[in-house]
Tab-separated table of C-alpha atoms in Angstrom:
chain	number	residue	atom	x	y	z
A	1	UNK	CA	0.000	0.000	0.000
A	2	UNK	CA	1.521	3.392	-0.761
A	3	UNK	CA	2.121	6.378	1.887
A	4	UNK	CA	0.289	9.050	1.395
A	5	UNK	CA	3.261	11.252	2.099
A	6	UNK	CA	0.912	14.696	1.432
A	7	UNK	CA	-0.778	13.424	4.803
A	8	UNK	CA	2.631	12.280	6.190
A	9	UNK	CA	4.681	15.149	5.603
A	10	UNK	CA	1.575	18.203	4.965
A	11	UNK	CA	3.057	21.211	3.058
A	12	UNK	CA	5.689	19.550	1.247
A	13	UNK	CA	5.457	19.510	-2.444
A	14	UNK	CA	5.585	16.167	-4.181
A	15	UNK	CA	7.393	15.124	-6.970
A	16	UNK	CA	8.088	11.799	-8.922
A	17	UNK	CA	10.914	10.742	-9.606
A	18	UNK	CA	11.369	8.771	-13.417
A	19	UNK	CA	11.459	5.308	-11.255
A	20	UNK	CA	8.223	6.205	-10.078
A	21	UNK	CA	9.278	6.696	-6.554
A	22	UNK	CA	8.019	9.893	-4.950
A	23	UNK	CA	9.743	12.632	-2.530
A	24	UNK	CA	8.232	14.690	-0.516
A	25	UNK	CA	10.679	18.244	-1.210
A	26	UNK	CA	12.171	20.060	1.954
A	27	UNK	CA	9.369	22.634	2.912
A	28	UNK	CA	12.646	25.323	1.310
A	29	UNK	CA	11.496	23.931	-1.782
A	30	UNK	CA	7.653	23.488	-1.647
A	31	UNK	CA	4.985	26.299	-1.733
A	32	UNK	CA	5.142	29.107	-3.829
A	33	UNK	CA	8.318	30.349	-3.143
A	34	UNK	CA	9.482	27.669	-2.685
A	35	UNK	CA	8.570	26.417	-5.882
A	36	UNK	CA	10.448	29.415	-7.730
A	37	UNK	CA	13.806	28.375	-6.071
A	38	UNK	CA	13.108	24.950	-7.407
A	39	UNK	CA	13.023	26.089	-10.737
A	40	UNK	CA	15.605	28.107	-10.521
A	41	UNK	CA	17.755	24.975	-9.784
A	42	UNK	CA	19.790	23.141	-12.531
A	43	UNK	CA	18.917	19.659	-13.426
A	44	UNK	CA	21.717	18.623	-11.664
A	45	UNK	CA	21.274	20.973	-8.414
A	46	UNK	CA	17.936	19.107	-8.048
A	47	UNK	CA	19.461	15.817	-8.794
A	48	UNK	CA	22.119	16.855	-5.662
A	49	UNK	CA	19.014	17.674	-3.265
A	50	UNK	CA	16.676	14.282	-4.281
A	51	UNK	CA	19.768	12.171	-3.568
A	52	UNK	CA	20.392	14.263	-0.126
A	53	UNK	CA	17.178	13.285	0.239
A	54	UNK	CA	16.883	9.283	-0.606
A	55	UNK	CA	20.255	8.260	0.242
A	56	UNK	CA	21.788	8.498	3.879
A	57	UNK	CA	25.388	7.758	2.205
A	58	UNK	CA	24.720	10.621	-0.383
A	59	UNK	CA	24.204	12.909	2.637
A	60	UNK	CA	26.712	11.560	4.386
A	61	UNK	CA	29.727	12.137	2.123
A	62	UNK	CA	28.682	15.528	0.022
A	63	UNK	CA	26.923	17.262	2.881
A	64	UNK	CA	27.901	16.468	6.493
A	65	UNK	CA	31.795	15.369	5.497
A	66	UNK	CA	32.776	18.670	3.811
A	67	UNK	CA	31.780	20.701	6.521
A	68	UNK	CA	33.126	18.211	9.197
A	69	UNK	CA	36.581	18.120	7.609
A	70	UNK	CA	36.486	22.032	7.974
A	71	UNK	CA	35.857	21.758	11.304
A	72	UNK	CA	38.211	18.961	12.323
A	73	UNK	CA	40.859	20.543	9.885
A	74	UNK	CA	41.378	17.190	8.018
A	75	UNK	CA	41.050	16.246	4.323
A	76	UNK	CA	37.466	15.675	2.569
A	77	UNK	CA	37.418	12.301	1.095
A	78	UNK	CA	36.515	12.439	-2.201
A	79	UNK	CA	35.596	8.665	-2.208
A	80	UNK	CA	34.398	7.355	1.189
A	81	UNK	CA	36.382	4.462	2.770
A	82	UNK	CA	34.909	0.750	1.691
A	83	UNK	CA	33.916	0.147	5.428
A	84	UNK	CA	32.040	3.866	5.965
A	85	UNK	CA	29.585	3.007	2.686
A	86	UNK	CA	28.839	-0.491	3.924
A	87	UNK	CA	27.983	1.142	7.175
A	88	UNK	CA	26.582	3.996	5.585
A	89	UNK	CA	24.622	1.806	3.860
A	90	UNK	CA	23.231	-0.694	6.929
A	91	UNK	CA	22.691	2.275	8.695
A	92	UNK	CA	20.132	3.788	6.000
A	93	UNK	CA	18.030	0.090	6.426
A	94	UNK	CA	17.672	0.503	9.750
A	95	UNK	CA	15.566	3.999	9.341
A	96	UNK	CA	11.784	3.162	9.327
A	97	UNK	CA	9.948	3.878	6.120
A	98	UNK	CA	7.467	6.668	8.234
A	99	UNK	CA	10.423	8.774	9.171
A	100	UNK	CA	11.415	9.404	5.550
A	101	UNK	CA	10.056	11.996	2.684
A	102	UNK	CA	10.404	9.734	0.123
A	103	UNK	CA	9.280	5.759	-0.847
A	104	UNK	CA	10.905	3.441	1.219
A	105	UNK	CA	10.268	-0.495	1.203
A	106	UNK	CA	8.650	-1.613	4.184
A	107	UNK	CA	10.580	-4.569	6.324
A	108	UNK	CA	8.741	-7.719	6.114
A	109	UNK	CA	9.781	-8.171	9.569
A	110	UNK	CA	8.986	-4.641	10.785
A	111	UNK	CA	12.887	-4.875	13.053
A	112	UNK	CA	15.003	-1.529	11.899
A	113	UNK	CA	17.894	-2.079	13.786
A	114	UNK	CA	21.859	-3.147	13.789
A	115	UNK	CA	24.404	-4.065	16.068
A	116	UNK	CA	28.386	-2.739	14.840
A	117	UNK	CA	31.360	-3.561	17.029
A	118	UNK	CA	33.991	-1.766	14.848
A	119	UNK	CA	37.369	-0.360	17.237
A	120	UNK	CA	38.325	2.819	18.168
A	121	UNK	CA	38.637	4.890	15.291
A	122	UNK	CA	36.973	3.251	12.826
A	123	UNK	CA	34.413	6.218	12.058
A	124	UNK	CA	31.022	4.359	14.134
A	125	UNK	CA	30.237	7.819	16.433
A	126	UNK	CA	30.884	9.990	13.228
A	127	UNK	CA	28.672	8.312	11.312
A	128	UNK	CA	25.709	7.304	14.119
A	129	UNK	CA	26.198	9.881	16.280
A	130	UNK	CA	26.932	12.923	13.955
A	131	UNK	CA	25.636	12.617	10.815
A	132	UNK	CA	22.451	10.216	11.032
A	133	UNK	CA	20.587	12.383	13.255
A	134	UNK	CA	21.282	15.890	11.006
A	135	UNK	CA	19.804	13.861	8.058
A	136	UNK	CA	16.774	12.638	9.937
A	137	UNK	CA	16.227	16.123	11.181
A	138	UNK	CA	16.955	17.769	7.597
A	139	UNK	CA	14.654	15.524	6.076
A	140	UNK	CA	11.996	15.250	8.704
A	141	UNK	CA	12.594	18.510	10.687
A	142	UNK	CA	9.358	17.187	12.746
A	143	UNK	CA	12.039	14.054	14.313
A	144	UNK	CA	13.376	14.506	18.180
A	145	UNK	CA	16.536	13.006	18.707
A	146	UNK	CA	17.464	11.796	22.053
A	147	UNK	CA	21.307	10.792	22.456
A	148	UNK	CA	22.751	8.901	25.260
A	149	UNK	CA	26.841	9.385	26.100
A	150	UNK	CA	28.964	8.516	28.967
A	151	UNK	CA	29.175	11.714	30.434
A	152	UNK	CA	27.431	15.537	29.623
A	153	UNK	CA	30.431	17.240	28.139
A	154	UNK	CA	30.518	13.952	25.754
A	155	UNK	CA	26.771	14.716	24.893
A	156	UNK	CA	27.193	18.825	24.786
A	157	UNK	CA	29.862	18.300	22.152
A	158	UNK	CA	27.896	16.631	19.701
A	159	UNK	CA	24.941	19.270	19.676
A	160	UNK	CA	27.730	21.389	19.699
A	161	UNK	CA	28.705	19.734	15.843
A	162	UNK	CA	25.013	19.346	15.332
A	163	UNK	CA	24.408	23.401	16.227
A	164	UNK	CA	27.477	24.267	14.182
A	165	UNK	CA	25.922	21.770	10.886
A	166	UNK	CA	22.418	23.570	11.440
A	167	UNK	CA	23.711	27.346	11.048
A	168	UNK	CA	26.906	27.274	9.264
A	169	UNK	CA	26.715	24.184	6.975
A	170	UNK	CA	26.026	26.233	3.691
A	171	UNK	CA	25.307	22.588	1.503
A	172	UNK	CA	22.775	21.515	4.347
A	173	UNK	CA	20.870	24.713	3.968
A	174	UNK	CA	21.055	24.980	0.258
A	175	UNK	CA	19.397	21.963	0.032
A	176	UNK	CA	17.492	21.924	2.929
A	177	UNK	CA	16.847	25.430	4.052
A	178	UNK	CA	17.419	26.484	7.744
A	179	UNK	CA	15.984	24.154	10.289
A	180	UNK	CA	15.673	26.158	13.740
A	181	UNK	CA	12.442	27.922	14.061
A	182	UNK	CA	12.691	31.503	14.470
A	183	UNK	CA	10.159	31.680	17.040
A	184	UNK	CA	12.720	28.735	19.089
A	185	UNK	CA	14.466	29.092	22.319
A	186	UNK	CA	18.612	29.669	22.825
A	187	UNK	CA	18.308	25.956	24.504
A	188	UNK	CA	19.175	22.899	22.038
């Protein structure tokens, strides 16, 4: 049975995509305006914000990973280690189909979940911890994200990166426009 994503995500602009999948477009891009700045887009500038959208690896290595090599003063990789697009990969099965904007196959067995013991070092709180919950919140601004660390100036760091992604990440607001409300509190 298919979503009805108008319902799922309301005020989002649908489009189709030529595999017959649909996306429902960041709210930036829906509406009137919104529209406009859509069309103003090249073919491939719209191609760069529907794969933001559909693939968690896409996001992963042209939006979050520029910005976070910025910040941590290291290279971008312009291919993404074998190991971080397997991950990146498991990681996008494990998001249930009513969190995401777009078409997303239904698990017979309903489970989204994984288990990864990877060492120290290997890229697991970068890629969990960092980036999946800016892409659930960029394309489902609606999601809360609760983490869990060891200790508070563990967990203040992260929002910390995510804070610094949400205002200063100029690929995740091109294609996603800016995600804090004005109307929200200084609290994160």
């Amino acid at each position: 049975m298919e979503r009805d994503l108008k319902e799922l995500f309301p005020g989002r602009d649908i489009v189709r995509l030529a595999d017959g999948r649909r996306v429902a477009l960041p709210l930036h891009y829906s509406g009137p305006e919104g529209r406009k700045r859509w069309k103003r887009l090249s073919t491939k500038e719209r191609g760069f914000v529907i794969k933001s959208i559909i693939s968690f690896k896409f996001f992963f290595h042209y939006i979050f990973l520029p910005h976070q090599s910025v910040l941590d003063r290291e290279r971008w990789p312009e291919k993404l280690p074998r190991h971080w697009e397997e991950f990146c990969d498991d990681v996008e099965r494990t998001i249930p189909p009513d969190l995401c904007p777009f078409d997303k196959e239904t698990r017979e067995d309903g489970i989204y979940r994984m288990m990864r013991l990877w060492p120290t070092g290997s890229g697991k709180t970068t890629i969990v911890v960092r980036a999946l919950p800016l892409y659930l919140i960029a394309i489902n601004p609606n999601t809360s994200v609760l983490l869990g660390t060891s200790t508070t100036t563990l967990g203040e760091r992260h929002v910390q990166i995510h804070r610094n992604h949400l205002l200063h990440n100029k690929r995740l607001i091109e294609c996603f426009g800016v995600q804090r409300r004005p109307d929200s509190t200084k609290t994160w």
